[in-house]
Amino acid sequence: MNKDLINRAVKETRECISSRYWRNSKKCVDALLADEIVWIGKLKEQYYLGKEAVVDFLAQSADVCPDFYIVKDKFWCSFSDKKSCIISGQYYIAAKIDNKEMISAQMRCTVAWKEEDGRLKICYIHISCPTNDTAEDEEGFMRKVGKFDPEVVKSKEDGDDLLIVK
């Protein structure tokens, strides 16, 4: 795969992971996915084979997953050949303040792209959330979404997306 397509795959991976595409119409998601896609999510039940199963999962999860943004991200090409590439990434997600929910998590992903008629298609996605083996080691790592309490948490006045906890 040429350098331009690899760079596009890196950019598209970041945009996909940041939920831009998943929250759009089924038509937009459908255009990105190969027919024989495999999706492996961070939960043990999130294993989907085929475009129809993945599109259905994404449509259902778009309504319940809070809108978030990516911080401290790094995406890179870890493999490429003539017609495909694998983009790996690590990043943190944080919920947007106007969601009235709080979420913060360290995430990792692997997205395999293949070229079909000059277009990039996703044929494999694996998203994981690293955890430690013991409960004692998980202190400070929040994996659940909590309700936003405006009395406890407020946004910073100068316009950035930081939260201040009283």
CSV table of N, CA and C in Angstrom, one decimal:
chain,number,residue,atom,x,y,z
A,1,MET,N,0.9,-1.2,0.0
A,1,MET,CA,0.0,0.0,0.0
A,1,MET,C,0.9,1.2,0.0
A,2,ASN,N,0.6,2.2,-0.8
A,2,ASN,CA,1.4,3.4,-0.9
A,2,ASN,C,1.3,4.3,0.3
A,3,LYS,N,2.3,5.2,0.5
A,3,LYS,CA,2.3,6.0,1.7
A,3,LYS,C,1.1,6.9,1.9
A,4,ASP,N,0.5,7.4,0.8
A,4,ASP,CA,-0.6,8.2,0.9
A,4,ASP,C,-1.8,7.5,1.5
A,5,LEU,N,-2.0,6.2,1.0
A,5,LEU,CA,-3.1,5.4,1.5
A,5,LEU,C,-2.9,5.0,3.0
A,6,ILE,N,-1.7,4.7,3.3
A,6,ILE,CA,-1.4,4.4,4.7
A,6,ILE,C,-1.7,5.6,5.6
A,7,ASN,N,-1.2,6.8,5.2
A,7,ASN,CA,-1.5,8.0,6.0
A,7,ASN,C,-3.0,8.3,6.1
A,8,ARG,N,-3.7,8.0,5.0
A,8,ARG,CA,-5.2,8.1,5.0
A,8,ARG,C,-5.8,7.1,6.0
A,9,ALA,N,-5.3,5.9,6.0
A,9,ALA,CA,-5.8,4.9,6.9
A,9,ALA,C,-5.5,5.3,8.4
A,10,VAL,N,-4.4,5.9,8.7
A,10,VAL,CA,-4.1,6.3,10.0
A,10,VAL,C,-5.1,7.4,10.4
A,11,LYS,N,-5.3,8.4,9.5
A,11,LYS,CA,-6.3,9.5,9.8
A,11,LYS,C,-7.7,8.9,10.0
A,12,GLU,N,-8.1,8.0,9.1
A,12,GLU,CA,-9.5,7.5,9.2
A,12,GLU,C,-9.6,6.6,10.4
A,13,THR,N,-8.6,5.9,10.8
A,13,THR,CA,-8.7,5.1,12.1
A,13,THR,C,-8.9,6.1,13.3
A,14,ARG,N,-8.2,7.1,13.3
A,14,ARG,CA,-8.4,8.1,14.5
A,14,ARG,C,-9.8,8.6,14.4
A,15,GLU,N,-10.3,9.0,13.3
A,15,GLU,CA,-11.7,9.6,13.1
A,15,GLU,C,-12.7,8.5,13.5
A,16,CYS,N,-12.5,7.3,13.1
A,16,CYS,CA,-13.5,6.2,13.4
A,16,CYS,C,-13.5,6.0,14.9
A,17,ILE,N,-12.3,5.9,15.5
A,17,ILE,CA,-12.2,5.6,16.9
A,17,ILE,C,-12.9,6.7,17.7
A,18,SER,N,-12.7,8.0,17.3
A,18,SER,CA,-13.3,9.1,18.0
A,18,SER,C,-14.8,9.2,17.8
A,19,SER,N,-15.4,8.2,17.2
A,19,SER,CA,-16.9,8.0,17.1
A,19,SER,C,-17.5,8.9,16.0
A,20,ARG,N,-16.7,9.6,15.3
A,20,ARG,CA,-17.3,10.4,14.2
A,20,ARG,C,-18.2,9.6,13.3
A,21,TYR,N,-17.7,8.5,12.8
A,21,TYR,CA,-18.4,7.6,11.9
A,21,TYR,C,-19.5,6.8,12.6
A,22,TRP,N,-19.2,6.3,13.7
A,22,TRP,CA,-20.1,5.4,14.4
A,22,TRP,C,-21.4,6.1,14.7
A,23,ARG,N,-21.4,7.4,14.9
A,23,ARG,CA,-22.6,8.1,15.2
A,23,ARG,C,-23.4,8.6,14.0
A,24,ASN,N,-22.8,8.5,12.9
A,24,ASN,CA,-23.4,8.9,11.6
A,24,ASN,C,-24.4,7.8,11.1
A,25,SER,N,-24.9,8.0,10.0
A,25,SER,CA,-25.9,7.1,9.4
A,25,SER,C,-25.3,5.8,9.1
A,26,LYS,N,-26.2,4.8,9.0
A,26,LYS,CA,-25.8,3.4,8.7
A,26,LYS,C,-25.1,3.4,7.3
A,27,LYS,N,-25.5,4.3,6.4
A,27,LYS,CA,-24.9,4.3,5.1
A,27,LYS,C,-23.5,4.7,5.2
A,28,CYS,N,-23.1,5.7,6.0
A,28,CYS,CA,-21.7,6.1,6.2
A,28,CYS,C,-20.9,4.9,6.8
A,29,VAL,N,-21.4,4.3,7.8
A,29,VAL,CA,-20.7,3.1,8.4
A,29,VAL,C,-20.6,2.0,7.4
A,30,ASP,N,-21.6,1.7,6.8
A,30,ASP,CA,-21.7,0.6,5.8
A,30,ASP,C,-20.6,0.8,4.7
A,31,ALA,N,-20.4,2.0,4.3
A,31,ALA,CA,-19.4,2.3,3.2
A,31,ALA,C,-18.0,2.0,3.7
A,32,LEU,N,-17.7,2.1,5.0
A,32,LEU,CA,-16.4,1.9,5.5
A,32,LEU,C,-16.0,0.5,5.7
A,33,LEU,N,-17.0,-0.4,5.9
A,33,LEU,CA,-16.7,-1.8,6.4
A,33,LEU,C,-16.7,-2.7,5.2
A,34,ALA,N,-15.8,-3.7,5.3
A,34,ALA,CA,-15.7,-4.8,4.3
A,34,ALA,C,-16.8,-5.8,4.7
A,35,ASP,N,-17.3,-6.5,3.7
A,35,ASP,CA,-18.4,-7.5,4.0
A,35,ASP,C,-17.9,-8.5,5.0
A,36,GLU,N,-16.7,-8.9,5.0
A,36,GLU,CA,-16.2,-10.0,5.9
A,36,GLU,C,-15.5,-9.4,7.2
A,37,ILE,N,-15.9,-8.3,7.7
A,37,ILE,CA,-15.3,-7.7,8.9
A,37,ILE,C,-15.5,-8.5,10.1
A,38,VAL,N,-14.5,-8.4,11.0
A,38,VAL,CA,-14.5,-9.0,12.3
A,38,VAL,C,-14.3,-7.8,13.3
A,39,TRP,N,-15.2,-7.7,14.3
A,39,TRP,CA,-15.2,-6.7,15.3
A,39,TRP,C,-15.0,-7.4,16.7
A,40,ILE,N,-13.9,-7.1,17.4
A,40,ILE,CA,-13.7,-7.6,18.7
A,40,ILE,C,-13.6,-6.4,19.7
A,41,GLY,N,-14.6,-6.3,20.5
A,41,GLY,CA,-14.7,-5.1,21.5
A,41,GLY,C,-14.0,-5.5,22.8
A,42,LYS,N,-14.1,-4.5,23.7
A,42,LYS,CA,-13.4,-4.7,25.0
A,42,LYS,C,-14.2,-5.6,26.0
A,43,LEU,N,-15.4,-5.9,25.7
A,43,LEU,CA,-16.2,-6.8,26.6
A,43,LEU,C,-16.2,-8.2,25.9
A,44,LYS,N,-16.3,-9.2,26.8
A,44,LYS,CA,-16.2,-10.6,26.2
A,44,LYS,C,-17.3,-10.9,25.3
A,45,GLU,N,-18.5,-10.3,25.4
A,45,GLU,CA,-19.6,-10.6,24.5
A,45,GLU,C,-19.5,-9.9,23.1
A,46,GLN,N,-18.5,-8.9,23.0
A,46,GLN,CA,-18.4,-8.1,21.8
A,46,GLN,C,-17.5,-8.8,20.8
A,47,TYR,N,-18.0,-9.8,20.1
A,47,TYR,CA,-17.3,-10.4,19.1
A,47,TYR,C,-18.3,-10.6,17.9
A,48,TYR,N,-18.1,-9.9,16.8
A,48,TYR,CA,-19.1,-9.8,15.8
A,48,TYR,C,-18.4,-10.2,14.4
A,49,LEU,N,-19.1,-11.0,13.7
A,49,LEU,CA,-18.6,-11.4,12.3
A,49,LEU,C,-19.5,-10.9,11.3
A,50,GLY,N,-19.0,-10.3,10.3
A,50,GLY,CA,-19.8,-9.8,9.1
A,50,GLY,C,-20.3,-8.4,9.3
A,51,LYS,N,-20.5,-7.8,8.2
A,51,LYS,CA,-20.9,-6.4,8.1
A,51,LYS,C,-22.2,-6.1,8.8
A,52,GLU,N,-23.2,-7.0,8.6
A,52,GLU,CA,-24.5,-6.8,9.1
A,52,GLU,C,-24.5,-6.8,10.6
A,53,ALA,N,-23.8,-7.8,11.2
A,53,ALA,CA,-23.7,-7.9,12.7
A,53,ALA,C,-23.0,-6.6,13.3
A,54,VAL,N,-21.9,-6.2,12.6
A,54,VAL,CA,-21.2,-5.0,13.1
A,54,VAL,C,-22.0,-3.8,13.0
A,55,VAL,N,-22.7,-3.6,11.9
A,55,VAL,CA,-23.5,-2.4,11.7
A,55,VAL,C,-24.6,-2.3,12.8
A,56,ASP,N,-25.2,-3.5,13.0
A,56,ASP,CA,-26.3,-3.6,14.1
A,56,ASP,C,-25.7,-3.2,15.4
A,57,PHE,N,-24.6,-3.8,15.8
A,57,PHE,CA,-23.9,-3.5,17.1
A,57,PHE,C,-23.6,-2.0,17.2
A,58,LEU,N,-23.1,-1.4,16.2
A,58,LEU,CA,-22.7,0.0,16.2
A,58,LEU,C,-23.9,0.9,16.3
A,59,ALA,N,-25.0,0.5,15.7
A,59,ALA,CA,-26.3,1.3,15.7
A,59,ALA,C,-26.8,1.3,17.1
A,60,GLN,N,-26.8,0.1,17.8
A,60,GLN,CA,-27.3,0.0,19.2
A,60,GLN,C,-26.4,0.7,20.2
A,61,SER,N,-25.1,0.6,20.0
A,61,SER,CA,-24.2,1.2,21.0
A,61,SER,C,-24.1,2.7,20.8
A,62,ALA,N,-24.4,3.2,19.7
A,62,ALA,CA,-24.3,4.7,19.5
A,62,ALA,C,-25.3,5.4,20.3
A,63,ASP,N,-26.4,4.8,20.7
A,63,ASP,CA,-27.4,5.4,21.5
A,63,ASP,C,-27.1,5.4,23.0
A,64,VAL,N,-26.3,4.4,23.4
A,64,VAL,CA,-26.0,4.3,24.8
A,64,VAL,C,-24.6,4.8,25.2
A,65,CYS,N,-23.7,4.8,24.3
A,65,CYS,CA,-22.3,5.3,24.6
A,65,CYS,C,-22.3,6.8,24.6
A,66,PRO,N,-21.7,7.3,25.7
A,66,PRO,CA,-21.6,8.8,25.7
A,66,PRO,C,-20.7,9.3,24.7
A,67,ASP,N,-20.9,10.5,24.2
A,67,ASP,CA,-20.1,11.2,23.3
A,67,ASP,C,-18.8,11.5,24.0
A,68,PHE,N,-17.6,11.2,23.4
A,68,PHE,CA,-16.3,11.4,24.0
A,68,PHE,C,-15.4,12.0,23.0
A,69,TYR,N,-14.2,12.4,23.5
A,69,TYR,CA,-13.1,12.9,22.7
A,69,TYR,C,-11.9,12.1,23.1
A,70,ILE,N,-10.9,12.1,22.2
A,70,ILE,CA,-9.7,11.4,22.4
A,70,ILE,C,-8.6,12.4,22.8
A,71,VAL,N,-7.8,11.9,23.8
A,71,VAL,CA,-6.7,12.7,24.3
A,71,VAL,C,-5.5,11.8,24.3
A,72,LYS,N,-4.3,12.4,24.3
A,72,LYS,CA,-3.0,11.6,24.3
A,72,LYS,C,-3.0,10.4,23.4
A,73,ASP,N,-3.3,10.6,22.2
A,73,ASP,CA,-3.4,9.5,21.2
A,73,ASP,C,-2.2,9.4,20.4
A,74,LYS,N,-2.0,8.1,20.0
A,74,LYS,CA,-0.9,7.8,19.0
A,74,LYS,C,-1.4,6.7,18.2
A,75,PHE,N,-1.4,6.9,16.8
A,75,PHE,CA,-1.8,5.9,15.9
A,75,PHE,C,-0.7,5.8,14.9
A,76,TRP,N,-0.3,4.5,14.5
A,76,TRP,CA,0.8,4.3,13.6
A,76,TRP,C,0.5,3.0,12.8
A,77,CYS,N,1.2,2.9,11.6
A,77,CYS,CA,1.1,1.7,10.8
A,77,CYS,C,2.1,0.7,11.3
A,78,SER,N,1.6,-0.4,11.7
A,78,SER,CA,2.4,-1.5,12.2
A,78,SER,C,2.7,-2.6,11.2
A,79,PHE,N,2.0,-2.5,10.1
A,79,PHE,CA,2.2,-3.5,9.0
A,79,PHE,C,1.6,-3.0,7.7
A,80,SER,N,2.2,-3.3,6.6
A,80,SER,CA,1.5,-3.0,5.3
A,80,SER,C,2.1,-3.9,4.2
A,81,ASP,N,1.3,-4.2,3.2
A,81,ASP,CA,1.7,-4.8,2.0
A,81,ASP,C,1.1,-4.1,0.8
A,82,LYS,N,1.0,-4.8,-0.3
A,82,LYS,CA,0.5,-4.1,-1.5
A,82,LYS,C,-1.0,-3.6,-1.4
A,83,LYS,N,-1.8,-4.3,-0.7
A,83,LYS,CA,-3.3,-4.0,-0.7
A,83,LYS,C,-3.8,-3.8,0.7
A,84,SER,N,-3.0,-3.8,1.8
A,84,SER,CA,-3.6,-3.8,3.1
A,84,SER,C,-2.6,-3.1,4.1
A,85,CYS,N,-3.1,-2.7,5.2
A,85,CYS,CA,-2.3,-2.2,6.3
A,85,CYS,C,-3.0,-2.4,7.6
A,86,ILE,N,-2.2,-2.4,8.7
A,86,ILE,CA,-2.7,-2.5,10.0
A,86,ILE,C,-2.3,-1.3,10.8
A,87,ILE,N,-3.3,-0.6,11.3
A,87,ILE,CA,-3.1,0.6,12.1
A,87,ILE,C,-3.3,0.2,13.6
A,88,SER,N,-2.3,0.5,14.4
A,88,SER,CA,-2.4,0.3,15.8
A,88,SER,C,-2.5,1.6,16.5
A,89,GLY,N,-3.1,1.6,17.7
A,89,GLY,CA,-3.2,2.9,18.4
A,89,GLY,C,-3.4,2.7,19.9
A,90,GLN,N,-3.0,3.7,20.6
A,90,GLN,CA,-3.3,3.8,22.1
A,90,GLN,C,-3.8,5.2,22.3
A,91,TYR,N,-4.7,5.3,23.2
A,91,TYR,CA,-5.3,6.6,23.5
A,91,TYR,C,-6.1,6.6,24.8
A,92,TYR,N,-6.5,7.8,25.2
A,92,TYR,CA,-7.4,7.9,26.4
A,92,TYR,C,-8.7,8.5,25.8
A,93,ILE,N,-9.8,8.1,26.4
A,93,ILE,CA,-11.1,8.7,26.0
A,93,ILE,C,-11.6,9.5,27.2
A,94,ALA,N,-12.3,10.6,27.0
A,94,ALA,CA,-12.9,11.4,28.1
A,94,ALA,C,-14.2,11.9,27.5
A,95,ALA,N,-15.2,11.9,28.4
A,95,ALA,CA,-16.6,12.3,28.0
A,95,ALA,C,-16.6,13.8,27.8
A,96,LYS,N,-17.4,14.3,26.9
A,96,LYS,CA,-17.6,15.7,26.8
A,96,LYS,C,-18.5,16.2,27.9
A,97,ILE,N,-18.2,17.4,28.4
A,97,ILE,CA,-18.8,18.0,29.6
A,97,ILE,C,-20.3,18.0,29.4
A,98,ASP,N,-20.8,18.4,28.3
A,98,ASP,CA,-22.3,18.6,28.1
A,98,ASP,C,-23.0,17.3,28.1
A,99,ASN,N,-22.4,16.1,28.2
A,99,ASN,CA,-23.1,14.8,28.3
A,99,ASN,C,-23.7,14.6,29.7
A,100,LYS,N,-23.3,15.3,30.7
A,100,LYS,CA,-23.8,15.1,32.1
A,100,LYS,C,-23.3,13.7,32.5
A,101,GLU,N,-22.3,13.1,31.9
A,101,GLU,CA,-21.7,11.9,32.4
A,101,GLU,C,-20.2,12.0,32.4
A,102,MET,N,-19.6,11.2,33.2
A,102,MET,CA,-18.1,11.2,33.2
A,102,MET,C,-17.6,9.9,32.8
A,103,ILE,N,-16.6,9.8,32.0
A,103,ILE,CA,-16.0,8.6,31.6
A,103,ILE,C,-14.5,8.9,31.3
A,104,SER,N,-13.6,8.1,31.7
A,104,SER,CA,-12.2,8.2,31.4
A,104,SER,C,-11.7,6.8,31.3
A,105,ALA,N,-11.0,6.5,30.2
A,105,ALA,CA,-10.4,5.1,30.1
A,105,ALA,C,-9.2,5.2,29.2
A,106,GLN,N,-8.3,4.3,29.5
A,106,GLN,CA,-7.1,4.1,28.6
A,106,GLN,C,-7.6,3.0,27.6
A,107,MET,N,-7.3,3.2,26.3
A,107,MET,CA,-7.8,2.3,25.3
A,107,MET,C,-6.7,1.9,24.3
A,108,ARG,N,-6.8,0.8,23.7
A,108,ARG,CA,-5.9,0.4,22.6
A,108,ARG,C,-6.8,-0.1,21.4
A,109,CYS,N,-6.2,-0.1,20.2
A,109,CYS,CA,-7.0,-0.6,19.1
A,109,CYS,C,-6.0,-1.1,18.0
A,110,THR,N,-6.6,-2.0,17.3
A,110,THR,CA,-5.9,-2.5,16.1
A,110,THR,C,-7.0,-2.5,15.0
A,111,VAL,N,-6.7,-1.8,13.9
A,111,VAL,CA,-7.7,-1.7,12.8
A,111,VAL,C,-6.9,-2.2,11.5
A,112,ALA,N,-7.5,-3.2,10.8
A,112,ALA,CA,-6.9,-3.7,9.6
A,112,ALA,C,-7.7,-3.1,8.4
A,113,TRP,N,-7.0,-2.5,7.5
A,113,TRP,CA,-7.6,-1.9,6.3
A,113,TRP,C,-7.2,-2.6,5.1
A,114,LYS,N,-8.1,-2.7,4.1
A,114,LYS,CA,-7.7,-3.3,2.8
A,114,LYS,C,-8.2,-2.4,1.7
A,115,GLU,N,-7.4,-2.3,0.6
A,115,GLU,CA,-7.8,-1.5,-0.5
A,115,GLU,C,-8.7,-2.3,-1.5
A,116,GLU,N,-9.9,-1.8,-1.8
A,116,GLU,CA,-10.8,-2.4,-2.7
A,116,GLU,C,-11.2,-1.3,-3.8
A,117,ASP,N,-10.8,-1.5,-5.0
A,117,ASP,CA,-11.1,-0.6,-6.1
A,117,ASP,C,-10.7,0.9,-5.7
A,118,GLY,N,-9.6,1.0,-5.1
A,118,GLY,CA,-9.1,2.4,-4.8
A,118,GLY,C,-9.7,2.9,-3.5
A,119,ARG,N,-10.5,2.2,-2.8
A,119,ARG,CA,-11.2,2.7,-1.6
A,119,ARG,C,-10.7,1.9,-0.4
A,120,LEU,N,-10.5,2.5,0.7
A,120,LEU,CA,-10.1,1.8,2.0
A,120,LEU,C,-11.4,1.2,2.6
A,121,LYS,N,-11.2,-0.1,3.1
A,121,LYS,CA,-12.3,-0.8,3.8
A,121,LYS,C,-11.7,-1.4,5.0
A,122,ILE,N,-12.5,-1.3,6.1
A,122,ILE,CA,-12.0,-1.9,7.4
A,122,ILE,C,-12.5,-3.4,7.3
A,123,CYS,N,-11.5,-4.3,7.6
A,123,CYS,CA,-11.8,-5.7,7.6
A,123,CYS,C,-11.6,-6.3,9.0
A,124,TYR,N,-11.0,-5.6,9.9
A,124,TYR,CA,-10.8,-6.1,11.3
A,124,TYR,C,-10.7,-5.0,12.3
A,125,ILE,N,-11.3,-5.0,13.4
A,125,ILE,CA,-11.2,-4.1,14.5
A,125,ILE,C,-11.1,-4.8,15.8
A,126,HIS,N,-10.1,-4.5,16.6
A,126,HIS,CA,-10.0,-5.0,17.9
A,126,HIS,C,-9.8,-3.8,18.9
A,127,ILE,N,-10.7,-3.6,19.8
A,127,ILE,CA,-10.6,-2.5,20.8
A,127,ILE,C,-10.4,-3.1,22.2
A,128,SER,N,-9.4,-2.7,22.9
A,128,SER,CA,-9.3,-3.2,24.3
A,128,SER,C,-9.0,-2.1,25.3
A,129,CYS,N,-9.2,-2.5,26.5
A,129,CYS,CA,-9.0,-1.6,27.6
A,129,CYS,C,-8.2,-2.3,28.6
A,130,PRO,N,-6.9,-1.9,28.7
A,130,PRO,CA,-6.0,-2.7,29.6
A,130,PRO,C,-6.4,-2.6,31.1
A,131,THR,N,-6.4,-3.7,31.7
A,131,THR,CA,-6.7,-3.8,33.2
A,131,THR,C,-5.6,-4.6,33.9
A,132,ASN,N,-5.5,-4.4,35.1
A,132,ASN,CA,-4.5,-5.2,35.9
A,132,ASN,C,-5.2,-6.4,36.4
A,133,ASP,N,-4.4,-7.4,36.9
A,133,ASP,CA,-4.9,-8.7,37.3
A,133,ASP,C,-5.6,-8.6,38.7
A,134,THR,N,-5.2,-7.8,39.5
A,134,THR,CA,-5.8,-7.7,40.9
A,134,THR,C,-6.6,-6.5,41.1
A,135,ALA,N,-7.6,-6.6,41.9
A,135,ALA,CA,-8.5,-5.4,42.2
A,135,ALA,C,-7.7,-4.3,42.9
A,136,GLU,N,-6.7,-4.7,43.7
A,136,GLU,CA,-5.9,-3.6,44.4
A,136,GLU,C,-5.2,-2.8,43.4
A,137,ASP,N,-4.7,-3.4,42.2
A,137,ASP,CA,-4.0,-2.6,41.2
A,137,ASP,C,-4.9,-1.7,40.4
A,138,GLU,N,-6.2,-1.9,40.5
A,138,GLU,CA,-7.1,-1.1,39.6
A,138,GLU,C,-7.5,0.2,40.2
A,139,GLU,N,-6.9,0.6,41.4
A,139,GLU,CA,-7.3,1.8,42.0
A,139,GLU,C,-6.9,3.0,41.1
A,140,GLY,N,-7.8,3.9,40.9
A,140,GLY,CA,-7.6,5.1,40.1
A,140,GLY,C,-8.0,4.8,38.6
A,141,PHE,N,-8.4,3.6,38.3
A,141,PHE,CA,-8.7,3.3,36.9
A,141,PHE,C,-10.2,3.2,36.8
A,142,MET,N,-10.9,4.1,36.2
A,142,MET,CA,-12.3,4.1,36.1
A,142,MET,C,-12.8,3.5,34.8
A,143,ARG,N,-13.6,2.4,34.9
A,143,ARG,CA,-14.0,1.8,33.7
A,143,ARG,C,-15.5,1.9,33.5
A,144,LYS,N,-16.2,2.6,34.3
A,144,LYS,CA,-17.6,2.7,34.2
A,144,LYS,C,-18.0,4.2,34.0
A,145,VAL,N,-19.2,4.3,33.4
A,145,VAL,CA,-19.7,5.7,33.2
A,145,VAL,C,-20.4,6.1,34.5
A,146,GLY,N,-20.2,7.3,34.9
A,146,GLY,CA,-20.9,7.8,36.1
A,146,GLY,C,-21.7,9.0,35.7
A,147,LYS,N,-22.7,9.3,36.5
A,147,LYS,CA,-23.5,10.5,36.3
A,147,LYS,C,-22.7,11.8,36.6
A,148,PHE,N,-22.9,12.8,35.9
A,148,PHE,CA,-22.2,14.1,36.1
A,148,PHE,C,-23.0,14.8,37.1
A,149,ASP,N,-22.3,15.3,38.2
A,149,ASP,CA,-23.0,16.1,39.2
A,149,ASP,C,-22.4,17.5,39.2
A,150,PRO,N,-23.2,18.4,38.7
A,150,PRO,CA,-22.7,19.8,38.5
A,150,PRO,C,-22.3,20.5,39.8
A,151,GLU,N,-22.7,20.0,41.0
A,151,GLU,CA,-22.3,20.5,42.2
A,151,GLU,C,-20.9,20.1,42.6
A,152,VAL,N,-20.4,19.0,42.1
A,152,VAL,CA,-19.1,18.4,42.4
A,152,VAL,C,-18.1,18.8,41.3
A,153,VAL,N,-18.5,18.7,40.1
A,153,VAL,CA,-17.6,18.9,39.0
A,153,VAL,C,-18.1,20.0,38.1
A,154,LYS,N,-17.2,20.9,37.7
A,154,LYS,CA,-17.6,22.0,36.8
A,154,LYS,C,-16.6,22.2,35.7
A,155,SER,N,-16.9,22.7,34.6
A,155,SER,CA,-15.9,23.0,33.6
A,155,SER,C,-15.1,24.2,33.9
A,156,LYS,N,-13.9,24.2,33.4
A,156,LYS,CA,-13.1,25.4,33.6
A,156,LYS,C,-13.6,26.6,32.8
A,157,GLU,N,-13.5,27.7,33.4
A,157,GLU,CA,-14.1,28.9,32.7
A,157,GLU,C,-13.4,29.4,31.5
A,158,ASP,N,-12.1,29.1,31.3
A,158,ASP,CA,-11.4,29.7,30.2
A,158,ASP,C,-11.6,29.0,28.9
A,159,GLY,N,-12.6,28.1,28.8
A,159,GLY,CA,-13.0,27.5,27.5
A,159,GLY,C,-12.3,26.2,27.2
A,160,ASP,N,-11.4,25.7,28.0
A,160,ASP,CA,-10.9,24.4,27.6
A,160,ASP,C,-11.7,23.3,28.2
A,161,ASP,N,-11.4,22.0,27.9
A,161,ASP,CA,-12.3,20.9,28.3
A,161,ASP,C,-11.9,20.2,29.5
A,162,LEU,N,-11.1,20.9,30.4
A,162,LEU,CA,-10.7,20.3,31.6
A,162,LEU,C,-11.8,20.3,32.6
A,163,LEU,N,-11.8,19.4,33.6
A,163,LEU,CA,-12.8,19.4,34.6
A,163,LEU,C,-12.1,19.7,35.9
A,164,ILE,N,-12.9,20.4,36.8
A,164,ILE,CA,-12.3,20.8,38.1
A,164,ILE,C,-13.2,20.1,39.1
A,165,VAL,N,-12.6,19.3,40.0
A,165,VAL,CA,-13.4,18.6,41.0
A,165,VAL,C,-13.2,19.3,42.3
A,166,LYS,N,-14.3,19.7,42.9
A,166,LYS,CA,-14.3,20.4,44.2
A,166,LYS,C,-13.9,19.5,45.3
